[in-house]
Each structure stands twice: as C-alpha cells, then as structure tokens.
Amino acid sequence: MRKLASAAMVAVMSVCLITGVKAGEVEVLHWWTSGGEARSAAELKRLLEAKGHTWKDFAVAGGGGESAMTVLKSRVVSGKPPTAAQIKGPSIQEWGDEGVLATLDEVAKQGGWDELLPAVVANVMKYKGSYVAVPVNVHRVNWMWVNPDIFKKAGAKIPTTWDEFIVAAEKIKAAGYIPVAHGGQAWQDSTTFESVVLGIGGADFYRKAFVDLEPSALNSPTMIQAFDVLRKIKHYTDKDAPGRDWNLATAMVINGKAAMQFMGDWAKGEFTAAGKKPGVDYECVAAPGTAGSFTFNIDSFVMFDVGAGSSQEAQMALAATIMEPEFQEVFNLNKGSIPARLNMPRDKFDSCAHTSMDEFVASAKTATLVPSMAHGMSTFSSVQGAIYDVVTKFYNDDKMPAEKAAETLAAAVKDAR
Ligand code: BGC
C-alpha cells in the first residue's frame, strides 16, 4: 500500500516537474451522482489528476442541482466557497454581481476560447465581457426516451404530436405497461412542462413566456392548453412517481417497465452506462411537437476567487482541461450531451448525439434554439423558482383548473422579477 502511495507521489511530482506547475487542490462542487453522471465526472477528475493536481470531490445529490445550489450558498456565506462549482446560465451573472468569482480570461486567451465556442455558449460564460465560467457540454432537454419493445407489443406508434401521445399512451396502458416514467419532483415536473409548452406553443411562444416573461403569454389560452396536457401526462404515470429520482425513472424505460420518459439527454448517460444502444434498445426522439426545436442546457464550472497560489494554478488547469478536445469528447460520450467546443470529431458519438449536433446548428438558424427554463438557462433563479412552484402545485392538485394555473403563473412571475 505504502509502495503504491509513494509511486503515485513520484508520478505526480514528475508531472509537475515536466509542466512546471505547482500541484494544487481543487474542491469541485457538482451534483453528478447518478451512474452516467458519476462516470462523466470521473473523467474530469482523471484528466485533472494527470496534470498533477488533486480533485476534492464535493458532490451534492439531487437532480437539477437545487440542493447543490443551496449548499453552495451556505458555504459562500460562511466564507468557505469551494474552489470550483457547477453553476450555469443567468445564475453566473448573479454570482458575478457578488464579486466572488475568478476571471478565466488568461486561460481563455491562451486556449482561443472565443474562436472555439459558439456565441450562444460564450455569452453565457462571460460576466461584463470577461470569462468567468467554462462550458463542459450542451444538453438538449426536449427529448422523449422510448422503449421500442413496449410500443411494438402495445401496437402503438411513437407520437409526434400531443394528440398522438394520448392515443399511444392509451394503447400502452391497455397492454399493461406504464406509459410515462416520471419522478414527481419540482424540477422534473417543470422539465416535462417546458417541453409541452414548446410543443404546443412553438419556439416564439416559448420565448415570450419563459425568456421575455410576457404576462400575455404566461396567462394565455396556449398556456392553459399546456397545463391541460401536463395533467393528461400525469394520468399516464404510476402511483409511485412522487419523489422518485430521475435516473430511477430512466431505469423503468431501460428495464421495460415504462414506455417513455420526458427528460434531457443526461438520461442517455444512463442508457449508455447500462450498455444500451440507440436505435436498437431504445429510441431518442423529440418530445411531441418539438422536432426542429432545441431547448439548450449548458453545464459549466465557475472558479471562486482564491487569490494567487497553488489552488489558483489547479483551478486554471481545471478550466484549461475542460476546454481540451480529449475532455470534451470523453466526458460527453458518457454524459449524453454534445461538446460545447466547435468542430469536434463526430465519429465516436452515437445517432442521438448526431441528431443533437445537427439540430443545435439548424435551430440556431431558424430561431428555434431556446434556453431551458427548467434548467436555469432562461431566467434568474428567483423567477425559475416561482415557475417551479406554480407548475408543481398544479401537478399535485388535480382540482386546480388550468385557467387558474395560468393566471397564478403570470402573477407569480411578476412578483418574482
Ligand atoms: C444538469 C445535468 C444533470 C441533470 C440531472 C441538469 O440540470 O444540467 O448535468 O445531469 O440536471 O441532475
């Protein structure tokens, strides 16, 4: 054991001698704890350690990251921020306003990030023109994960509209399967809901509602219709859905218990970890009505200002590593997402990733590329929280009329702005 430890020390020291860096430690806060997520995070750890630095894991379980963000806030308030944290979307601006972030401009300049990142990604990473965050990926949220076997046995057709969804779900239920795998948690309710809103209202409507926060969109006949569809979806979930974690819902599709799941492509990470192949064991299709649109969710890391020293060297090494092609490839192969970096080779990626890559580029041209509300890309966290509350309240209260939900949504968003 001792021999192994000293061999490891020698290896680390020689990496440091070769690269001339001071070995430091980065404490990394993230919420990647499911099978596919953990495999992805392990790749980042491995590549950072190959540069001679130490990874101190700070994983806070809870899909969507709500718990992680609560823990992060208390750590920062008590004056002990982690050195790096998974923070994304407009929240990066909120943390920038607090004056606690380190600038990554030097690493970004050396790495040519401005040329390597699409503008839609780079913009999210900058605070007042400076890079303060580094993107690991682009997730697409508006997916539907399908077990084709169940569809076949039920004689159902994979739906492309919400009307077709009802027809298919009825057949699947009649055949004795659970039509929709869902976990009743606020972020999962909203993940499904935003796909419904996109499918029914289209990208322009989605943008008016969840980006521009227009009251006339939030409280509108289209929004009422979307709430109605959400209620119908609930009707096709099982009684054990409340509180279920998202990856357990994905497992139901993998194991042939449920036919569909509405979830971002981190779900693909679970299929991959289970050794399943798209087009053979499962299908990835756009949620009904959303083909050609793309709700994006970009995971990124920010570094907290720790002053000069070995921790800072380790932080900058982490930032540089994240943008390297090796990381962008291996991480995203495991995570289910696509690289944030442009012009990466596609050959190792599967058909779902190819669809995602193509639609990401195409949707940017047709203005059907929209930020995910449920994953903190479209609004500040207070507004997102207000939307979550209304959607989840409606989801759990079968007596609440859809009209009332739309009205409450507009009022709650107005208060939270
Ligand atoms: C994150 C993903 C993560 C998912 C489930 C999303 O908000 O962007 O990286 O896999 O939540 O935890």
CSV table of C-alpha atoms and ligand atoms in Angstrom, one decimal:
chain,number,residue,atom,x,y,z
A,1,MET,CA,0.0,0.0,0.0
A,2,ARG,CA,2.8,2.4,1.1
A,3,LYS,CA,4.7,1.5,-2.0
A,4,LEU,CA,1.7,2.3,-4.2
A,5,ALA,CA,1.2,5.7,-2.5
A,6,SER,CA,4.9,6.7,-2.9
A,7,ALA,CA,4.8,5.6,-6.6
A,8,ALA,CA,1.8,7.8,-7.0
A,9,MET,CA,3.6,10.7,-5.4
A,10,VAL,CA,6.6,10.2,-7.7
A,11,ALA,CA,4.3,10.2,-10.7
A,12,VAL,CA,2.6,13.4,-9.6
A,13,MET,CA,5.9,15.1,-8.8
A,14,SER,CA,7.3,14.2,-12.2
A,15,VAL,CA,4.2,15.6,-14.0
A,16,CYS,CA,4.7,18.8,-12.0
A,17,LEU,CA,8.4,19.0,-12.9
A,18,ILE,CA,7.7,18.5,-16.5
A,19,THR,CA,4.9,21.0,-16.7
A,20,GLY,CA,6.5,23.5,-14.2
A,21,VAL,CA,3.2,23.9,-12.3
A,22,LYS,CA,2.7,23.9,-8.5
A,23,ALA,CA,0.4,21.0,-7.6
A,24,GLY,CA,-2.8,22.2,-6.0
A,25,GLU,CA,-6.1,21.0,-4.9
A,26,VAL,CA,-9.5,21.9,-6.4
A,27,GLU,CA,-12.6,21.3,-4.4
A,28,VAL,CA,-15.3,20.7,-7.0
A,29,LEU,CA,-19.0,21.1,-6.2
A,30,HIS,CA,-21.3,19.3,-8.5
A,31,TRP,CA,-24.5,17.2,-8.5
A,32,TRP,CA,-23.4,14.4,-10.8
A,33,THR,CA,-24.2,11.3,-8.7
A,34,SER,CA,-26.3,9.0,-11.0
A,35,GLY,CA,-24.5,6.2,-12.8
A,36,GLY,CA,-23.9,8.0,-16.1
A,37,GLU,CA,-23.2,11.3,-14.3
A,38,ALA,CA,-20.6,9.8,-12.0
A,39,ARG,CA,-18.8,8.1,-14.9
A,40,SER,CA,-18.6,11.5,-16.6
A,41,ALA,CA,-17.3,13.4,-13.5
A,42,ALA,CA,-14.7,10.7,-13.1
A,43,GLU,CA,-13.2,11.6,-16.5
A,44,LEU,CA,-12.7,15.2,-15.4
A,45,LYS,CA,-11.1,14.1,-12.2
A,46,ARG,CA,-8.8,11.7,-14.1
A,47,LEU,CA,-7.6,14.4,-16.6
A,48,LEU,CA,-7.1,17.0,-13.8
A,49,GLU,CA,-5.0,14.5,-11.8
A,50,ALA,CA,-3.0,13.6,-14.8
A,51,LYS,CA,-1.8,17.2,-14.7
A,52,GLY,CA,-0.6,16.6,-11.1
A,53,HIS,CA,-3.4,18.3,-9.3
A,54,THR,CA,-5.8,16.9,-6.7
A,55,TRP,CA,-9.5,16.7,-7.0
A,56,LYS,CA,-11.5,17.0,-3.8
A,57,ASP,CA,-15.0,15.8,-4.6
A,58,PHE,CA,-17.9,17.8,-3.3
A,59,ALA,CA,-20.9,16.0,-4.7
A,60,VAL,CA,-24.4,17.1,-3.5
A,61,ALA,CA,-27.0,14.6,-4.7
A,62,GLY,CA,-30.2,15.9,-6.2
A,63,GLY,CA,-31.1,16.1,-9.9
A,64,GLY,CA,-31.3,19.5,-11.4
A,65,GLY,CA,-28.9,20.9,-8.8
A,66,GLU,CA,-31.4,22.7,-6.4
A,67,SER,CA,-29.8,21.1,-3.3
A,68,ALA,CA,-26.3,21.7,-4.6
A,69,MET,CA,-27.1,25.4,-5.1
A,70,THR,CA,-28.5,25.7,-1.5
A,71,VAL,CA,-25.4,24.1,-0.1
A,72,LEU,CA,-23.2,26.3,-2.2
A,73,LYS,CA,-24.9,29.5,-1.0
A,74,SER,CA,-24.3,28.5,2.7
A,75,ARG,CA,-20.7,27.7,2.0
A,76,VAL,CA,-20.1,31.0,0.3
A,77,VAL,CA,-22.0,32.9,3.0
A,78,SER,CA,-19.8,31.3,5.7
A,79,GLY,CA,-16.7,32.4,3.8
A,80,LYS,CA,-15.6,29.0,2.6
A,81,PRO,CA,-16.5,28.7,-1.0
A,82,PRO,CA,-15.4,25.6,-2.9
A,83,THR,CA,-12.6,26.4,-5.4
A,84,ALA,CA,-14.9,25.3,-8.4
A,85,ALA,CA,-18.6,24.9,-8.7
A,86,GLN,CA,-21.1,23.7,-11.3
A,87,ILE,CA,-23.1,26.9,-11.9
A,88,LYS,CA,-24.9,27.7,-15.1
A,89,GLY,CA,-27.0,30.1,-17.1
A,90,PRO,CA,-28.0,33.6,-15.8
A,91,SER,CA,-27.0,32.5,-12.3
A,92,ILE,CA,-23.4,33.1,-13.4
A,93,GLN,CA,-24.3,36.8,-13.6
A,94,GLU,CA,-25.8,36.7,-10.1
A,95,TRP,CA,-22.6,35.2,-8.8
A,96,GLY,CA,-20.6,37.7,-10.8
A,97,ASP,CA,-22.5,40.5,-9.1
A,98,GLU,CA,-21.4,39.2,-5.7
A,99,GLY,CA,-17.8,39.8,-6.7
A,100,VAL,CA,-16.6,36.4,-5.6
A,101,LEU,CA,-15.6,34.9,-8.9
A,102,ALA,CA,-12.1,34.5,-10.5
A,103,THR,CA,-11.5,35.6,-14.1
A,104,LEU,CA,-10.5,33.0,-16.6
A,105,ASP,CA,-9.5,35.4,-19.3
A,106,GLU,CA,-5.9,34.4,-19.4
A,107,VAL,CA,-6.6,30.7,-19.9
A,108,ALA,CA,-9.4,31.6,-22.3
A,109,LYS,CA,-7.0,33.7,-24.4
A,110,GLN,CA,-4.3,31.1,-24.4
A,111,GLY,CA,-6.9,28.4,-25.4
A,112,GLY,CA,-8.6,30.6,-28.0
A,113,TRP,CA,-12.0,30.1,-26.4
A,114,ASP,CA,-13.6,32.9,-28.4
A,115,GLU,CA,-12.9,31.0,-31.6
A,116,LEU,CA,-13.8,27.6,-30.2
A,117,LEU,CA,-17.2,28.4,-28.7
A,118,PRO,CA,-20.4,29.2,-30.5
A,119,ALA,CA,-21.6,32.7,-29.5
A,120,VAL,CA,-24.7,31.4,-27.8
A,121,VAL,CA,-22.4,29.4,-25.4
A,122,ALA,CA,-19.6,32.0,-24.9
A,123,ASN,CA,-22.2,34.7,-24.0
A,124,VAL,CA,-23.4,32.7,-21.0
A,125,MET,CA,-19.8,32.2,-19.8
A,126,LYS,CA,-18.9,35.8,-19.6
A,127,TYR,CA,-19.6,38.4,-16.9
A,128,LYS,CA,-19.1,42.0,-18.0
A,129,GLY,CA,-17.1,40.8,-21.0
A,130,SER,CA,-14.7,38.5,-19.1
A,131,TYR,CA,-14.8,34.7,-19.0
A,132,VAL,CA,-15.8,33.6,-15.5
A,133,ALA,CA,-17.1,30.1,-16.5
A,134,VAL,CA,-16.1,27.3,-18.7
A,135,PRO,CA,-18.6,25.0,-20.5
A,136,VAL,CA,-18.4,21.3,-20.4
A,137,ASN,CA,-21.3,20.5,-22.8
A,138,VAL,CA,-24.6,21.3,-24.4
A,139,HIS,CA,-27.5,19.2,-23.2
A,140,ARG,CA,-30.8,19.1,-25.2
A,141,VAL,CA,-33.8,19.0,-22.9
A,142,ASN,CA,-36.7,18.4,-25.2
A,143,TRP,CA,-36.2,14.7,-25.7
A,144,MET,CA,-38.5,11.8,-25.3
A,145,TRP,CA,-36.8,8.4,-24.4
A,146,VAL,CA,-38.6,5.5,-25.8
A,147,ASN,CA,-38.7,1.8,-25.2
A,148,PRO,CA,-39.5,0.5,-28.7
A,149,ASP,CA,-40.3,-3.0,-27.5
A,150,ILE,CA,-43.2,-1.8,-25.4
A,151,PHE,CA,-44.5,0.3,-28.3
A,152,LYS,CA,-44.3,-2.8,-30.5
A,153,LYS,CA,-46.1,-5.1,-28.0
A,154,ALA,CA,-48.8,-2.5,-27.5
A,155,GLY,CA,-49.2,-1.9,-31.2
A,156,ALA,CA,-48.6,1.8,-30.6
A,157,LYS,CA,-46.9,4.4,-32.9
A,158,ILE,CA,-44.2,6.7,-31.5
A,159,PRO,CA,-46.1,10.1,-31.1
A,160,THR,CA,-45.1,13.2,-32.9
A,161,THR,CA,-47.9,15.4,-31.5
A,162,TRP,CA,-49.6,15.6,-28.1
A,163,ASP,CA,-52.8,14.2,-29.6
A,164,GLU,CA,-50.9,11.2,-30.9
A,165,PHE,CA,-49.3,10.9,-27.5
A,166,ILE,CA,-52.8,10.3,-25.9
A,167,VAL,CA,-53.6,7.6,-28.5
A,168,ALA,CA,-50.3,5.8,-27.9
A,169,ALA,CA,-50.4,6.1,-24.1
A,170,GLU,CA,-53.9,4.5,-24.0
A,171,LYS,CA,-52.7,1.5,-26.0
A,172,ILE,CA,-49.6,1.1,-23.8
A,173,LYS,CA,-51.8,1.3,-20.7
A,174,ALA,CA,-54.2,-1.3,-22.1
A,175,ALA,CA,-51.2,-3.6,-22.8
A,176,GLY,CA,-50.3,-3.4,-19.1
A,177,TYR,CA,-47.3,-1.1,-19.2
A,178,ILE,CA,-46.7,2.3,-17.6
A,179,PRO,CA,-46.9,4.8,-20.4
A,180,VAL,CA,-44.7,7.5,-18.8
A,181,ALA,CA,-41.9,7.1,-16.3
A,182,HIS,CA,-41.8,10.2,-14.2
A,183,GLY,CA,-40.3,11.4,-10.9
A,184,GLY,CA,-42.6,13.8,-9.0
A,185,GLN,CA,-40.0,16.4,-8.1
A,186,ALA,CA,-40.4,20.1,-8.9
A,187,TRP,CA,-37.6,20.2,-11.4
A,188,GLN,CA,-38.8,17.1,-13.2
A,189,ASP,CA,-42.4,18.5,-13.4
A,190,SER,CA,-41.0,21.6,-15.0
A,191,THR,CA,-38.7,19.7,-17.3
A,192,THR,CA,-41.8,17.9,-18.7
A,193,PHE,CA,-43.8,21.1,-18.7
A,194,GLU,CA,-41.4,23.2,-20.8
A,195,SER,CA,-41.4,20.5,-23.5
A,196,VAL,CA,-45.2,20.6,-23.5
A,197,VAL,CA,-45.1,24.4,-23.8
A,198,LEU,CA,-42.6,24.2,-26.6
A,199,GLY,CA,-44.6,21.5,-28.4
A,200,ILE,CA,-47.9,23.3,-28.2
A,201,GLY,CA,-46.9,27.0,-28.5
A,202,GLY,CA,-43.7,26.7,-30.6
A,203,ALA,CA,-40.4,28.5,-30.1
A,204,ASP,CA,-41.7,32.0,-30.4
A,205,PHE,CA,-44.3,31.5,-27.8
A,206,TYR,CA,-41.9,29.6,-25.5
A,207,ARG,CA,-39.5,32.6,-25.7
A,208,LYS,CA,-42.3,35.1,-24.9
A,209,ALA,CA,-43.3,33.1,-21.9
A,210,PHE,CA,-40.0,31.9,-20.4
A,211,VAL,CA,-37.4,34.4,-21.6
A,212,ASP,CA,-39.3,37.6,-22.0
A,213,LEU,CA,-41.8,36.7,-19.3
A,214,GLU,CA,-44.7,38.4,-21.0
A,215,PRO,CA,-47.8,38.2,-18.9
A,216,SER,CA,-49.9,37.9,-22.1
A,217,ALA,CA,-48.1,34.6,-22.9
A,218,LEU,CA,-47.9,33.3,-19.3
A,219,ASN,CA,-51.6,33.8,-18.9
A,220,SER,CA,-52.9,32.8,-22.3
A,221,PRO,CA,-55.1,30.1,-24.0
A,222,THR,CA,-51.9,28.4,-25.2
A,223,MET,CA,-50.5,28.2,-21.6
A,224,ILE,CA,-53.9,26.8,-20.4
A,225,GLN,CA,-53.7,24.2,-23.1
A,226,ALA,CA,-50.2,23.3,-22.0
A,227,PHE,CA,-51.3,22.8,-18.4
A,228,ASP,CA,-54.2,20.6,-19.6
A,229,VAL,CA,-51.7,18.4,-21.4
A,230,LEU,CA,-49.4,18.2,-18.4
A,231,ARG,CA,-52.4,16.9,-16.4
A,232,LYS,CA,-53.0,14.3,-19.0
A,233,ILE,CA,-49.4,13.2,-18.9
A,234,LYS,CA,-49.7,12.7,-15.1
A,235,HIS,CA,-52.6,10.5,-15.8
A,236,TYR,CA,-50.3,8.1,-17.6
A,237,THR,CA,-47.6,7.9,-14.8
A,238,ASP,CA,-47.6,5.3,-12.0
A,239,LYS,CA,-48.6,5.8,-8.4
A,240,ASP,CA,-45.0,5.5,-7.1
A,241,ALA,CA,-43.9,8.6,-9.1
A,242,PRO,CA,-44.0,11.1,-6.3
A,243,GLY,CA,-40.4,11.9,-5.1
A,244,ARG,CA,-38.8,9.4,-7.5
A,245,ASP,CA,-35.3,10.3,-8.7
A,246,TRP,CA,-35.0,10.9,-12.5
A,247,ASN,CA,-32.5,8.2,-13.0
A,248,LEU,CA,-34.8,5.6,-11.5
A,249,ALA,CA,-37.5,6.8,-13.9
A,250,THR,CA,-35.0,6.3,-16.7
A,251,ALA,CA,-34.3,2.8,-15.4
A,252,MET,CA,-38.0,2.0,-15.8
A,253,VAL,CA,-37.7,2.7,-19.6
A,254,ILE,CA,-34.4,0.7,-19.7
A,255,ASN,CA,-35.9,-2.3,-17.9
A,256,GLY,CA,-39.1,-2.4,-19.9
A,257,LYS,CA,-41.5,-1.2,-17.2
A,258,ALA,CA,-42.4,2.1,-18.8
A,259,ALA,CA,-42.6,3.2,-22.4
A,260,MET,CA,-41.5,6.9,-22.4
A,261,GLN,CA,-39.7,9.5,-20.4
A,262,PHE,CA,-39.5,13.2,-21.0
A,263,MET,CA,-36.0,14.2,-19.9
A,264,GLY,CA,-32.9,15.9,-21.1
A,265,ASP,CA,-30.1,13.8,-22.6
A,266,TRP,CA,-28.4,13.2,-19.3
A,267,ALA,CA,-30.9,10.3,-19.5
A,268,LYS,CA,-28.8,8.9,-22.4
A,269,GLY,CA,-25.9,8.7,-19.9
A,270,GLU,CA,-28.0,6.1,-18.0
A,271,PHE,CA,-28.7,4.1,-21.2
A,272,THR,CA,-25.0,4.2,-22.1
A,273,ALA,CA,-23.9,3.1,-18.6
A,274,ALA,CA,-26.4,0.2,-18.9
A,275,GLY,CA,-24.7,-0.8,-22.2
A,276,LYS,CA,-27.8,0.1,-24.3
A,277,LYS,CA,-27.6,1.2,-27.9
A,278,PRO,CA,-29.8,3.8,-29.5
A,279,GLY,CA,-31.8,2.5,-32.5
A,280,VAL,CA,-31.6,-1.0,-31.0
A,281,ASP,CA,-32.5,-1.0,-27.3
A,282,TYR,CA,-34.1,2.5,-27.2
A,283,GLU,CA,-35.0,5.5,-29.3
A,284,CYS,CA,-34.4,9.2,-28.7
A,285,VAL,CA,-37.0,11.3,-30.4
A,286,ALA,CA,-38.0,14.9,-29.9
A,287,ALA,CA,-40.9,15.4,-27.4
A,288,PRO,CA,-44.2,15.7,-29.3
A,289,GLY,CA,-44.4,18.8,-31.4
A,290,THR,CA,-40.8,19.9,-30.8
A,291,ALA,CA,-38.9,18.3,-33.7
A,292,GLY,CA,-36.6,21.0,-35.1
A,293,SER,CA,-36.6,23.0,-31.9
A,294,PHE,CA,-33.9,22.7,-29.3
A,295,THR,CA,-34.1,23.6,-25.6
A,296,PHE,CA,-30.4,24.0,-24.6
A,297,ASN,CA,-28.9,23.5,-21.2
A,298,ILE,CA,-25.2,24.2,-20.9
A,299,ASP,CA,-23.3,22.8,-17.9
A,300,SER,CA,-20.4,24.9,-16.8
A,301,PHE,CA,-18.0,25.5,-14.0
A,302,VAL,CA,-17.0,28.7,-12.3
A,303,MET,CA,-14.0,29.2,-10.1
A,304,PHE,CA,-14.2,31.2,-6.9
A,305,ASP,CA,-11.5,33.8,-6.3
A,306,VAL,CA,-8.9,32.1,-4.1
A,307,GLY,CA,-6.0,34.6,-4.7
A,308,ALA,CA,-2.7,33.5,-6.2
A,309,GLY,CA,-1.1,30.2,-5.2
A,310,SER,CA,-1.3,26.5,-5.9
A,311,SER,CA,-5.1,26.4,-5.6
A,312,GLN,CA,-5.3,29.0,-8.3
A,313,GLU,CA,-2.9,27.1,-10.5
A,314,ALA,CA,-5.1,24.0,-10.1
A,315,GLN,CA,-8.2,26.0,-10.9
A,316,MET,CA,-6.8,27.3,-14.1
A,317,ALA,CA,-5.6,23.8,-15.0
A,318,LEU,CA,-9.1,22.6,-14.5
A,319,ALA,CA,-10.5,25.3,-16.7
A,320,ALA,CA,-8.0,24.6,-19.4
A,321,THR,CA,-8.6,20.8,-19.2
A,322,ILE,CA,-12.4,21.3,-19.6
A,323,MET,CA,-11.9,23.0,-23.0
A,324,GLU,CA,-9.4,20.4,-24.3
A,325,PRO,CA,-10.7,18.1,-27.1
A,326,GLU,CA,-9.9,15.0,-25.1
A,327,PHE,CA,-12.1,16.0,-22.2
A,328,GLN,CA,-14.9,17.4,-24.4
A,329,GLU,CA,-15.1,14.1,-26.2
A,330,VAL,CA,-14.8,11.5,-23.4
A,331,PHE,CA,-17.0,13.5,-21.0
A,332,ASN,CA,-19.8,14.0,-23.4
A,333,LEU,CA,-19.7,10.4,-24.7
A,334,ASN,CA,-20.6,9.4,-21.1
A,335,LYS,CA,-22.8,12.3,-20.2
A,336,GLY,CA,-25.2,12.0,-23.1
A,337,SER,CA,-24.6,15.6,-24.2
A,338,ILE,CA,-22.6,17.1,-27.1
A,339,PRO,CA,-19.4,19.0,-26.8
A,340,ALA,CA,-19.6,22.8,-26.2
A,341,ARG,CA,-16.5,23.2,-28.3
A,342,LEU,CA,-17.0,23.6,-32.1
A,343,ASN,CA,-15.5,21.4,-34.8
A,344,MET,CA,-15.0,18.3,-32.7
A,345,PRO,CA,-14.8,14.9,-34.5
A,346,ARG,CA,-18.2,13.2,-34.5
A,347,ASP,CA,-17.2,9.6,-35.3
A,348,LYS,CA,-17.3,8.2,-31.7
A,349,PHE,CA,-20.7,9.8,-31.0
A,350,ASP,CA,-24.0,7.9,-31.5
A,351,SER,CA,-27.0,8.7,-33.6
A,352,CYS,CA,-28.8,10.6,-30.7
A,353,ALA,CA,-25.7,12.9,-30.3
A,354,HIS,CA,-25.5,13.4,-34.1
A,355,THR,CA,-29.2,14.5,-34.2
A,356,SER,CA,-28.5,16.8,-31.3
A,357,MET,CA,-25.4,18.3,-33.0
A,358,ASP,CA,-27.3,18.8,-36.3
A,359,GLU,CA,-30.4,20.3,-34.6
A,360,PHE,CA,-28.2,22.6,-32.4
A,361,VAL,CA,-26.8,24.2,-35.6
A,362,ALA,CA,-30.0,24.1,-37.6
A,363,SER,CA,-32.2,25.5,-34.8
A,364,ALA,CA,-29.8,28.5,-34.3
A,365,LYS,CA,-30.5,29.4,-37.9
A,366,THR,CA,-34.3,29.1,-37.7
A,367,ALA,CA,-34.6,30.8,-34.3
A,368,THR,CA,-36.0,27.6,-32.7
A,369,LEU,CA,-33.0,27.3,-30.3
A,370,VAL,CA,-34.3,28.3,-26.9
A,371,PRO,CA,-32.8,28.3,-23.4
A,372,SER,CA,-34.2,25.7,-20.9
A,373,MET,CA,-36.4,27.3,-18.2
A,374,ALA,CA,-36.4,24.2,-16.0
A,375,HIS,CA,-32.6,24.1,-16.1
A,376,GLY,CA,-31.9,27.6,-15.2
A,377,MET,CA,-30.9,28.9,-18.6
A,378,SER,CA,-33.7,31.3,-19.4
A,379,THR,CA,-34.3,33.4,-16.2
A,380,PHE,CA,-32.7,34.3,-12.9
A,381,SER,CA,-33.2,31.7,-10.2
A,382,SER,CA,-36.0,33.6,-8.4
A,383,VAL,CA,-38.2,33.6,-11.4
A,384,GLN,CA,-37.4,29.9,-12.1
A,385,GLY,CA,-38.3,29.1,-8.6
A,386,ALA,CA,-41.7,30.9,-8.9
A,387,ILE,CA,-42.5,29.0,-12.1
A,388,TYR,CA,-41.5,25.7,-10.5
A,389,ASP,CA,-43.8,26.4,-7.5
A,390,VAL,CA,-46.9,27.0,-9.7
A,391,VAL,CA,-46.2,24.1,-12.1
A,392,THR,CA,-45.7,21.7,-9.2
A,393,LYS,CA,-48.7,22.9,-7.3
A,394,PHE,CA,-50.8,22.4,-10.4
A,395,TYR,CA,-49.3,19.0,-11.0
A,396,ASN,CA,-50.1,17.8,-7.5
A,397,ASP,CA,-53.5,19.3,-7.2
A,398,ASP,CA,-55.9,17.6,-9.6
A,399,LYS,CA,-58.7,20.1,-8.7
A,400,MET,CA,-56.8,23.2,-9.7
A,401,PRO,CA,-58.2,24.4,-13.0
A,402,ALA,CA,-55.7,25.0,-15.8
A,403,GLU,CA,-57.1,28.6,-16.2
A,404,LYS,CA,-56.2,29.3,-12.5
A,405,ALA,CA,-52.7,27.9,-13.0
A,406,ALA,CA,-52.0,30.2,-16.0
A,407,GLU,CA,-53.3,33.2,-14.0
A,408,THR,CA,-51.2,32.2,-11.0
A,409,LEU,CA,-48.2,31.7,-13.2
A,410,ALA,CA,-48.3,35.2,-14.6
A,411,ALA,CA,-48.8,36.7,-11.1
A,412,ALA,CA,-46.0,34.7,-9.5
A,413,VAL,CA,-43.5,35.6,-12.3
A,414,LYS,CA,-44.5,39.3,-12.0
A,415,ASP,CA,-43.8,39.2,-8.2
A,416,ALA,CA,-40.5,37.3,-8.6
A,417,ARG,CA,-39.0,39.7,-11.2
B,1,BGC,C1,-27.8,19.3,-15.4
B,1,BGC,C2,-27.3,17.9,-15.8
B,1,BGC,C3,-27.7,16.9,-14.8
B,1,BGC,C4,-29.2,16.9,-14.6
B,1,BGC,C5,-29.7,15.9,-13.7
B,1,BGC,C6,-29.3,19.2,-15.1
B,1,BGC,O1,-29.7,20.5,-14.6
B,1,BGC,O2,-27.6,20.3,-16.3
B,1,BGC,O3,-25.9,18.0,-16.0
B,1,BGC,O4,-27.3,15.6,-15.3
B,1,BGC,O5,-29.6,18.2,-14.1
B,1,BGC,O6,-29.1,16.0,-12.4
